[in-house]
PDB file of C-alpha atoms in Angstrom:
ATOM      1  CA  GLY A   1     109.736  93.208 100.071  1.00 74.00           C
ATOM      2  CA  GLN A   2     107.435  92.297 102.841  1.00 77.00           C
ATOM      3  CA  GLN A   3     105.350  89.117 102.445  1.00 90.00           C
ATOM      4  CA  VAL A   4     102.291  88.064 104.366  1.00 94.00           C
ATOM      5  CA  MET A   5     101.158  84.507 103.997  1.00 96.00           C
ATOM      6  CA  GLN A   6      97.999  82.818 105.189  1.00 97.00           C
ATOM      7  CA  ILE A   7      97.114  79.202 105.594  1.00 97.00           C
ATOM      8  CA  PRO A   8      95.006  77.379 104.756  1.00 97.00           C
ATOM      9  CA  GLN A   9      93.955  78.934 101.420  1.00 97.00           C
ATOM     10  CA  TYR A  10      90.597  77.146 101.672  1.00 97.00           C
ATOM     11  CA  GLN A  11      88.756  75.915 104.768  1.00 96.00           C
ATOM     12  CA  HIS A  12      85.690  73.676 104.435  1.00 96.00           C
ATOM     13  CA  VAL A  13      83.946  73.518 107.802  1.00 97.00           C
ATOM     14  CA  GLN A  14      80.968  71.605 109.020  1.00 97.00           C
ATOM     15  CA  GLU A  15      78.472  73.936 110.685  1.00 97.00           C
ATOM     16  CA  GLY A  16      79.065  73.885 114.416  1.00 97.00           C
ATOM     17  CA  GLU A  17      82.746  72.925 114.203  1.00 97.00           C
ATOM     18  CA  ASP A  18      85.748  75.084 115.075  1.00 97.00           C
ATOM     19  CA  PHE A  19      88.612  76.103 112.886  1.00 95.00           C
ATOM     20  CA  THR A  20      91.741  78.279 112.889  1.00 97.00           C
ATOM     21  CA  THR A  21      93.445  80.304 110.161  1.00 97.00           C
ATOM     22  CA  TYR A  22      97.041  81.378 110.406  1.00 98.00           C
ATOM     23  CA  CYS A  23      98.934  84.420 109.180  1.00 97.00           C
ATOM     24  CA  ASN A  24     102.685  84.785 108.910  1.00 97.00           C
ATOM     25  CA  SER A  25     104.782  87.795 108.000  1.00 95.00           C
ATOM     26  CA  SER A  26     108.337  87.876 106.682  1.00 93.00           C
ATOM     27  CA  THR A  27     108.995  90.984 108.761  1.00 92.00           C
ATOM     28  CA  THR A  28     108.078  92.274 112.263  1.00 93.00           C
ATOM     29  CA  LEU A  29     104.747  94.060 112.109  1.00 92.00           C
ATOM     30  CA  SER A  30     103.690  97.278 113.930  1.00 91.00           C
ATOM     31  CA  ASN A  31     100.232  95.768 114.171  1.00 91.00           C
ATOM     32  CA  ILE A  32      98.040  93.188 112.512  1.00 95.00           C
ATOM     33  CA  GLN A  33      94.562  93.780 111.212  1.00 95.00           C
ATOM     34  CA  TRP A  34      91.923  91.256 110.142  1.00 97.00           C
ATOM     35  CA  TYR A  35      89.232  91.853 107.520  1.00 98.00           C
ATOM     36  CA  LYS A  36      86.291  89.739 106.282  1.00 98.00           C
ATOM     37  CA  GLN A  37      85.062  89.872 102.765  1.00 98.00           C
ATOM     38  CA  ARG A  38      81.725  88.210 102.014  1.00 97.00           C
ATOM     39  CA  PRO A  39      81.166  86.766  98.516  1.00 96.00           C
ATOM     40  CA  GLY A  40      80.484  89.692  96.167  1.00 95.00           C
ATOM     41  CA  GLY A  41      81.260  92.181  98.925  1.00 96.00           C
ATOM     42  CA  HIS A  42      84.140  94.352 100.038  1.00 97.00           C
ATOM     43  CA  PRO A  43      86.616  93.881 102.889  1.00 98.00           C
ATOM     44  CA  VAL A  44      85.201  94.859 106.331  1.00 97.00           C
ATOM     45  CA  PHE A  45      87.482  95.597 109.208  1.00 95.00           C
ATOM     46  CA  LEU A  46      87.158  93.085 112.074  1.00 97.00           C
ATOM     47  CA  ILE A  47      89.921  93.842 114.562  1.00 95.00           C
ATOM     48  CA  GLN A  48      93.406  95.275 115.116  1.00 94.00           C
ATOM     49  CA  LEU A  49      96.061  93.795 117.419  1.00 95.00           C
ATOM     50  CA  VAL A  50      99.028  95.912 118.484  1.00 92.00           C
ATOM     51  CA  LYS A  51     100.807  94.345 121.422  1.00 94.00           C
ATOM     52  CA  SER A  52     103.055  91.313 121.407  1.00 96.00           C
ATOM     53  CA  GLY A  53     101.097  88.244 122.577  1.00 97.00           C
ATOM     54  CA  GLU A  54      97.817  90.129 122.506  1.00 97.00           C
ATOM     55  CA  VAL A  55      94.562  88.175 122.473  1.00 98.00           C
ATOM     56  CA  LYS A  56      91.175  89.661 121.635  1.00 97.00           C
ATOM     57  CA  LYS A  57      87.739  88.081 121.413  1.00 97.00           C
ATOM     58  CA  GLN A  58      84.680  89.046 119.426  1.00 97.00           C
ATOM     59  CA  LYS A  59      81.827  86.683 120.286  1.00 96.00           C
ATOM     60  CA  ARG A  60      82.920  83.396 118.619  1.00 98.00           C
ATOM     61  CA  LEU A  61      86.035  84.879 117.083  1.00 98.00           C
ATOM     62  CA  THR A  62      89.413  84.822 118.916  1.00 98.00           C
ATOM     63  CA  PHE A  63      92.354  86.722 117.470  1.00 98.00           C
ATOM     64  CA  GLN A  64      95.944  86.352 118.644  1.00 98.00           C
ATOM     65  CA  PHE A  65      99.157  88.236 117.877  1.00 97.00           C
ATOM     66  CA  GLY A  66     102.412  86.335 118.214  1.00 97.00           C
ATOM     67  CA  GLU A  67     105.074  87.176 120.736  1.00 96.00           C
ATOM     68  CA  ALA A  68     107.476  88.153 117.962  1.00 96.00           C
ATOM     69  CA  LYS A  69     104.800  90.205 116.184  1.00 95.00           C
ATOM     70  CA  LYS A  70     105.364  88.206 113.009  1.00 96.00           C
ATOM     71  CA  ASN A  71     102.351  85.909 113.133  1.00 96.00           C
ATOM     72  CA  SER A  72      98.732  85.925 114.074  1.00 98.00           C
ATOM     73  CA  SER A  73      95.761  83.542 114.171  1.00 98.00           C
ATOM     74  CA  LEU A  74      92.003  83.696 113.966  1.00 98.00           C
ATOM     75  CA  HIS A  75      90.017  80.978 115.685  1.00 98.00           C
ATOM     76  CA  ILE A  76      86.279  80.623 115.079  1.00 98.00           C
ATOM     77  CA  THR A  77      84.210  78.407 117.363  1.00 98.00           C
ATOM     78  CA  ALA A  78      80.823  76.841 116.484  1.00 98.00           C
ATOM     79  CA  THR A  79      80.968  77.915 112.891  1.00 97.00           C
ATOM     80  CA  GLN A  80      77.768  79.308 111.402  1.00 97.00           C
ATOM     81  CA  THR A  81      76.673  79.841 107.794  1.00 96.00           C
ATOM     82  CA  THR A  82      77.097  83.605 108.402  1.00 96.00           C
ATOM     83  CA  ASP A  83      80.843  82.984 108.782  1.00 97.00           C
ATOM     84  CA  VAL A  84      81.142  82.263 105.058  1.00 98.00           C
ATOM     85  CA  GLY A  85      83.623  84.552 103.318  1.00 98.00           C
ATOM     86  CA  THR A  86      87.321  85.256 102.890  1.00 98.00           C
ATOM     87  CA  TYR A  87      89.292  86.310 105.941  1.00 98.00           C
ATOM     88  CA  PHE A  88      92.354  88.475 105.265  1.00 98.00           C
ATOM     89  CA  CYS A  89      95.073  89.426 107.659  1.00 97.00           C
ATOM     90  CA  ALA A  90      96.956  92.625 106.851  1.00 96.00           C
ATOM     91  CA  GLY A  91      99.834  94.509 108.401  1.00 92.00           C
ATOM     92  CA  GLY A  92     102.996  96.371 107.882  1.00 85.00           C
ATOM     93  CA  PRO A  93     106.235  97.361 109.587  1.00 81.00           C
ATOM     94  CA  LYS A  94     106.294 100.714 111.372  1.00 76.00           C
ATOM     95  CA  ALA A  95     108.531 102.123 108.627  1.00 73.00           C
ATOM     96  CA  ALA A  96     105.843 101.415 106.010  1.00 74.00           C
ATOM     97  CA  GLY A  97     103.656 104.192 107.408  1.00 72.00           C
ATOM     98  CA  ASN A  98     100.083 103.577 106.491  1.00 78.00           C
ATOM     99  CA  LYS A  99     100.725 100.951 103.800  1.00 87.00           C
ATOM    100  CA  LEU A 100      98.973  97.667 104.522  1.00 90.00           C
ATOM    101  CA  THR A 101     100.167  94.413 103.014  1.00 93.00           C
ATOM    102  CA  PHE A 102      97.410  91.838 102.759  1.00 96.00           C
ATOM    103  CA  GLY A 103      97.820  88.112 103.124  1.00 96.00           C
ATOM    104  CA  GLY A 104      96.402  85.850 100.439  1.00 97.00           C
ATOM    105  CA  GLY A 105      93.273  85.136 102.525  1.00 97.00           C
ATOM    106  CA  THR A 106      91.511  82.053 103.773  1.00 98.00           C
ATOM    107  CA  ARG A 107      88.251  81.312 101.969  1.00 98.00           C
ATOM    108  CA  VAL A 108      85.801  79.672 104.345  1.00 97.00           C
ATOM    109  CA  LEU A 109      82.990  77.482 103.176  1.00 97.00           C
ATOM    110  CA  VAL A 110      80.445  76.105 105.654  1.00 96.00           C
ATOM    111  CA  LYS A 111      78.631  72.864 105.138  1.00 92.00           C
ATOM    112  CA  PRO A 112      75.203  72.938 106.838  1.00 87.00           C
TER     113      PRO A 112
ATOM    114  CA  ASP B   1      78.726 107.919 109.334  1.00 63.00           C
ATOM    115  CA  THR B   2      81.220 105.176 108.604  1.00 68.00           C
ATOM    116  CA  GLU B   3      80.501 104.777 104.965  1.00 92.00           C
ATOM    117  CA  VAL B   4      82.709 105.099 101.932  1.00 97.00           C
ATOM    118  CA  THR B   5      80.788 105.488  98.724  1.00 98.00           C
ATOM    119  CA  GLN B   6      82.018 104.645  95.209  1.00 98.00           C
ATOM    120  CA  THR B   7      80.527 105.365  91.818  1.00 98.00           C
ATOM    121  CA  PRO B   8      79.828 103.805  89.417  1.00 98.00           C
ATOM    122  CA  LYS B   9      79.174 100.276  90.775  1.00 97.00           C
ATOM    123  CA  HIS B  10      79.837  98.751  87.355  1.00 98.00           C
ATOM    124  CA  LEU B  11      81.735 100.110  84.410  1.00 97.00           C
ATOM    125  CA  VAL B  12      82.396  98.673  80.947  1.00 97.00           C
ATOM    126  CA  MET B  13      84.827 100.522  78.807  1.00 95.00           C
ATOM    127  CA  GLY B  14      86.754 100.074  75.599  1.00 92.00           C
ATOM    128  CA  MET B  15      90.504 100.309  75.392  1.00 92.00           C
ATOM    129  CA  THR B  16      90.327 103.777  73.850  1.00 91.00           C
ATOM    130  CA  ASN B  17      87.866 105.248  76.292  1.00 91.00           C
ATOM    131  CA  LYS B  18      88.547 107.675  79.141  1.00 96.00           C
ATOM    132  CA  LYS B  19      86.571 107.229  82.307  1.00 97.00           C
ATOM    133  CA  SER B  20      86.813 108.148  85.985  1.00 98.00           C
ATOM    134  CA  LEU B  21      86.006 106.327  89.192  1.00 98.00           C
ATOM    135  CA  LYS B  22      84.848 108.341  92.186  1.00 98.00           C
ATOM    136  CA  CYS B  23      85.112 107.786  95.903  1.00 98.00           C
ATOM    137  CA  GLU B  24      83.761 109.846  98.831  1.00 98.00           C
ATOM    138  CA  GLN B  25      83.976 109.680 102.593  1.00 97.00           C
ATOM    139  CA  HIS B  26      82.741 112.003 105.332  1.00 93.00           C
ATOM    140  CA  MET B  27      84.510 110.438 108.332  1.00 93.00           C
ATOM    141  CA  GLY B  28      87.219 113.146 108.453  1.00 92.00           C
ATOM    142  CA  HIS B  29      89.845 110.584 107.392  1.00 93.00           C
ATOM    143  CA  ARG B  30      92.969 112.156 106.004  1.00 92.00           C
ATOM    144  CA  ALA B  31      94.339 109.012 104.284  1.00 93.00           C
ATOM    145  CA  MET B  32      92.638 107.567 101.214  1.00 96.00           C
ATOM    146  CA  TYR B  33      93.572 104.555  99.159  1.00 97.00           C
ATOM    147  CA  TRP B  34      92.970 102.892  95.794  1.00 98.00           C
ATOM    148  CA  TYR B  35      93.245  99.110  95.637  1.00 98.00           C
ATOM    149  CA  LYS B  36      92.813  96.700  92.709  1.00 98.00           C
ATOM    150  CA  GLN B  37      91.345  93.263  93.456  1.00 98.00           C
ATOM    151  CA  LYS B  38      91.276  90.380  91.032  1.00 98.00           C
ATOM    152  CA  ALA B  39      88.990  87.452  91.639  1.00 96.00           C
ATOM    153  CA  LYS B  40      90.049  85.174  94.546  1.00 94.00           C
ATOM    154  CA  LYS B  41      93.036  87.446  95.321  1.00 96.00           C
ATOM    155  CA  PRO B  42      93.709  89.944  98.087  1.00 97.00           C
ATOM    156  CA  PRO B  43      93.382  93.670  97.520  1.00 97.00           C
ATOM    157  CA  GLU B  44      96.518  95.051  95.896  1.00 96.00           C
ATOM    158  CA  LEU B  45      97.500  98.598  96.868  1.00 95.00           C
ATOM    159  CA  MET B  46      97.794 101.085  94.039  1.00 97.00           C
ATOM    160  CA  PHE B  47      97.937 104.572  95.549  1.00 97.00           C
ATOM    161  CA  VAL B  48      97.852 106.280  98.947  1.00 95.00           C
ATOM    162  CA  TYR B  49      96.899 109.906  99.537  1.00 95.00           C
ATOM    163  CA  SER B  50      97.785 111.524 102.890  1.00 92.00           C
ATOM    164  CA  TYR B  51      96.389 114.969 103.571  1.00 93.00           C
ATOM    165  CA  GLU B  52      95.453 115.258  99.910  1.00 95.00           C
ATOM    166  CA  LYS B  53      98.968 114.580  98.695  1.00 95.00           C
ATOM    167  CA  LEU B  54     100.078 111.453  96.883  1.00 96.00           C
ATOM    168  CA  SER B  55     102.307 109.602  99.327  1.00 93.00           C
ATOM    169  CA  ILE B  56     102.538 106.116  97.854  1.00 92.00           C
ATOM    170  CA  ASN B  57     102.418 104.993  94.178  1.00 95.00           C
ATOM    171  CA  GLU B  58     103.005 101.297  93.899  1.00 93.00           C
ATOM    172  CA  SER B  59     104.554 101.554  90.455  1.00 93.00           C
ATOM    173  CA  VAL B  60     101.125 101.715  88.836  1.00 96.00           C
ATOM    174  CA  PRO B  61     101.088 102.247  85.026  1.00 96.00           C
ATOM    175  CA  SER B  62     100.418 105.822  83.938  1.00 96.00           C
ATOM    176  CA  ARG B  63      97.087 104.834  82.312  1.00 97.00           C
ATOM    177  CA  PHE B  64      95.790 105.050  85.911  1.00 98.00           C
ATOM    178  CA  SER B  65      95.847 108.613  87.196  1.00 98.00           C
ATOM    179  CA  PRO B  66      94.710 109.386  90.732  1.00 98.00           C
ATOM    180  CA  GLU B  67      93.428 112.706  91.992  1.00 98.00           C
ATOM    181  CA  CYS B  68      92.397 113.990  95.399  1.00 97.00           C
ATOM    182  CA  PRO B  69      90.468 117.236  94.920  1.00 96.00           C
ATOM    183  CA  ASN B  70      89.734 117.613  98.645  1.00 94.00           C
ATOM    184  CA  SER B  71      89.813 115.726 101.895  1.00 91.00           C
ATOM    185  CA  SER B  72      86.577 113.895 101.167  1.00 96.00           C
ATOM    186  CA  LEU B  73      86.983 112.971  97.501  1.00 98.00           C
ATOM    187  CA  LEU B  74      89.216 110.615  95.611  1.00 98.00           C
ATOM    188  CA  ASN B  75      89.159 110.034  91.865  1.00 98.00           C
ATOM    189  CA  LEU B  76      90.845 107.487  89.626  1.00 98.00           C
ATOM    190  CA  HIS B  77      91.102 108.551  85.995  1.00 98.00           C
ATOM    191  CA  LEU B  78      91.345 105.741  83.461  1.00 97.00           C
ATOM    192  CA  HIS B  79      92.720 105.994  79.953  1.00 96.00           C
ATOM    193  CA  ALA B  80      93.800 103.445  77.366  1.00 94.00           C
ATOM    194  CA  LEU B  81      93.281 100.524  79.659  1.00 95.00           C
ATOM    195  CA  GLN B  82      93.991  96.903  78.752  1.00 96.00           C
ATOM    196  CA  PRO B  83      91.697  93.871  79.202  1.00 96.00           C
ATOM    197  CA  GLU B  84      93.929  92.658  82.004  1.00 97.00           C
ATOM    198  CA  ASP B  85      92.980  95.796  83.987  1.00 97.00           C
ATOM    199  CA  SER B  86      89.485  94.361  84.427  1.00 98.00           C
ATOM    200  CA  ALA B  87      89.052  93.976  88.194  1.00 98.00           C
ATOM    201  CA  LEU B  88      87.224  95.282  91.261  1.00 98.00           C
ATOM    202  CA  TYR B  89      88.614  98.692  92.184  1.00 98.00           C
ATOM    203  CA  LEU B  90      88.269  99.448  95.873  1.00 98.00           C
ATOM    204  CA  CYS B  91      88.600 102.793  97.586  1.00 98.00           C
ATOM    205  CA  ALA B  92      89.385 102.957 101.320  1.00 97.00           C
ATOM    206  CA  SER B  93      90.014 105.596 103.903  1.00 96.00           C
ATOM    207  CA  SER B  94      91.596 105.685 107.362  1.00 93.00           C
ATOM    208  CA  ARG B  95      92.826 108.024 110.007  1.00 87.00           C
ATOM    209  CA  PHE B  96      96.378 109.146 109.466  1.00 74.00           C
ATOM    210  CA  ARG B  97      98.836 109.780 112.221  1.00 69.00           C
ATOM    211  CA  ASP B  98     101.818 107.837 113.402  1.00 64.00           C
ATOM    212  CA  GLY B  99     101.042 104.187 112.694  1.00 67.00           C
ATOM    213  CA  LEU B 100      98.579 101.956 110.965  1.00 72.00           C
ATOM    214  CA  TYR B 101      94.845 102.409 111.383  1.00 84.00           C
ATOM    215  CA  GLU B 102      91.857 100.361 110.323  1.00 90.00           C
ATOM    216  CA  GLN B 103      90.698 100.980 106.819  1.00 94.00           C
ATOM    217  CA  TYR B 104      87.101 101.469 105.758  1.00 95.00           C
ATOM    218  CA  PHE B 105      86.414 100.146 102.280  1.00 97.00           C
ATOM    219  CA  GLY B 106      83.807 101.232  99.772  1.00 98.00           C
ATOM    220  CA  PRO B 107      81.747  98.699  97.863  1.00 97.00           C
ATOM    221  CA  GLY B 108      84.034  98.982  94.807  1.00 98.00           C
ATOM    222  CA  THR B 109      83.634  99.545  91.122  1.00 98.00           C
ATOM    223  CA  ARG B 110      83.635  96.431  89.030  1.00 98.00           C
ATOM    224  CA  LEU B 111      85.482  97.365  85.861  1.00 98.00           C
ATOM    225  CA  THR B 112      85.415  95.427  82.599  1.00 97.00           C
ATOM    226  CA  VAL B 113      87.711  96.504  79.761  1.00 97.00           C
ATOM    227  CA  THR B 114      86.711  95.210  76.383  1.00 94.00           C
TER     228      THR B 114
END
């Protein structure tokens, strides 16, 4: 079955620094979605990328979808303590309908 | 209103109990989902309802029984659970047409089976 992998599993970041988390799928995706889950919270939708090579920005967050639509990345600049949480990528092939497969997540810890 | 509500927030039940989890949304979404999430793991899909019909069952044991009484409500009936079923149970909803759409998650029910 389809697998979605994320690296790194953990990211310890000094406040103010940048970091990137990566997402790789074993199959071509119809789109990729990113979610953030704060400690003790529930996943909250951040963004969806649909087109090959697409890049979208949300303030300090930059999301990219690979040309082959099998990988994606999330880059955060000038990390803040509010960025703490687990970031999940999720997607599925077109044939999967509305079934999302989640990556394992990157748990982000920020050192003030 | 972009809110998905879930009740109860916490539930402790014995292995012989029968209980139900409830989920409600008023966004007009025609797809609703149940996920199970263990600590430090991603959400794991259990069931998908599309237009009030069960469209995906991810080989979930029969001790979990979903129900979609109408387009706004989703229930998960629990019976004879095992301690390993203890987890956060998340409900989500999304639009449903051709393709994948963003999902809106509820706050979850934290279930403990004793």
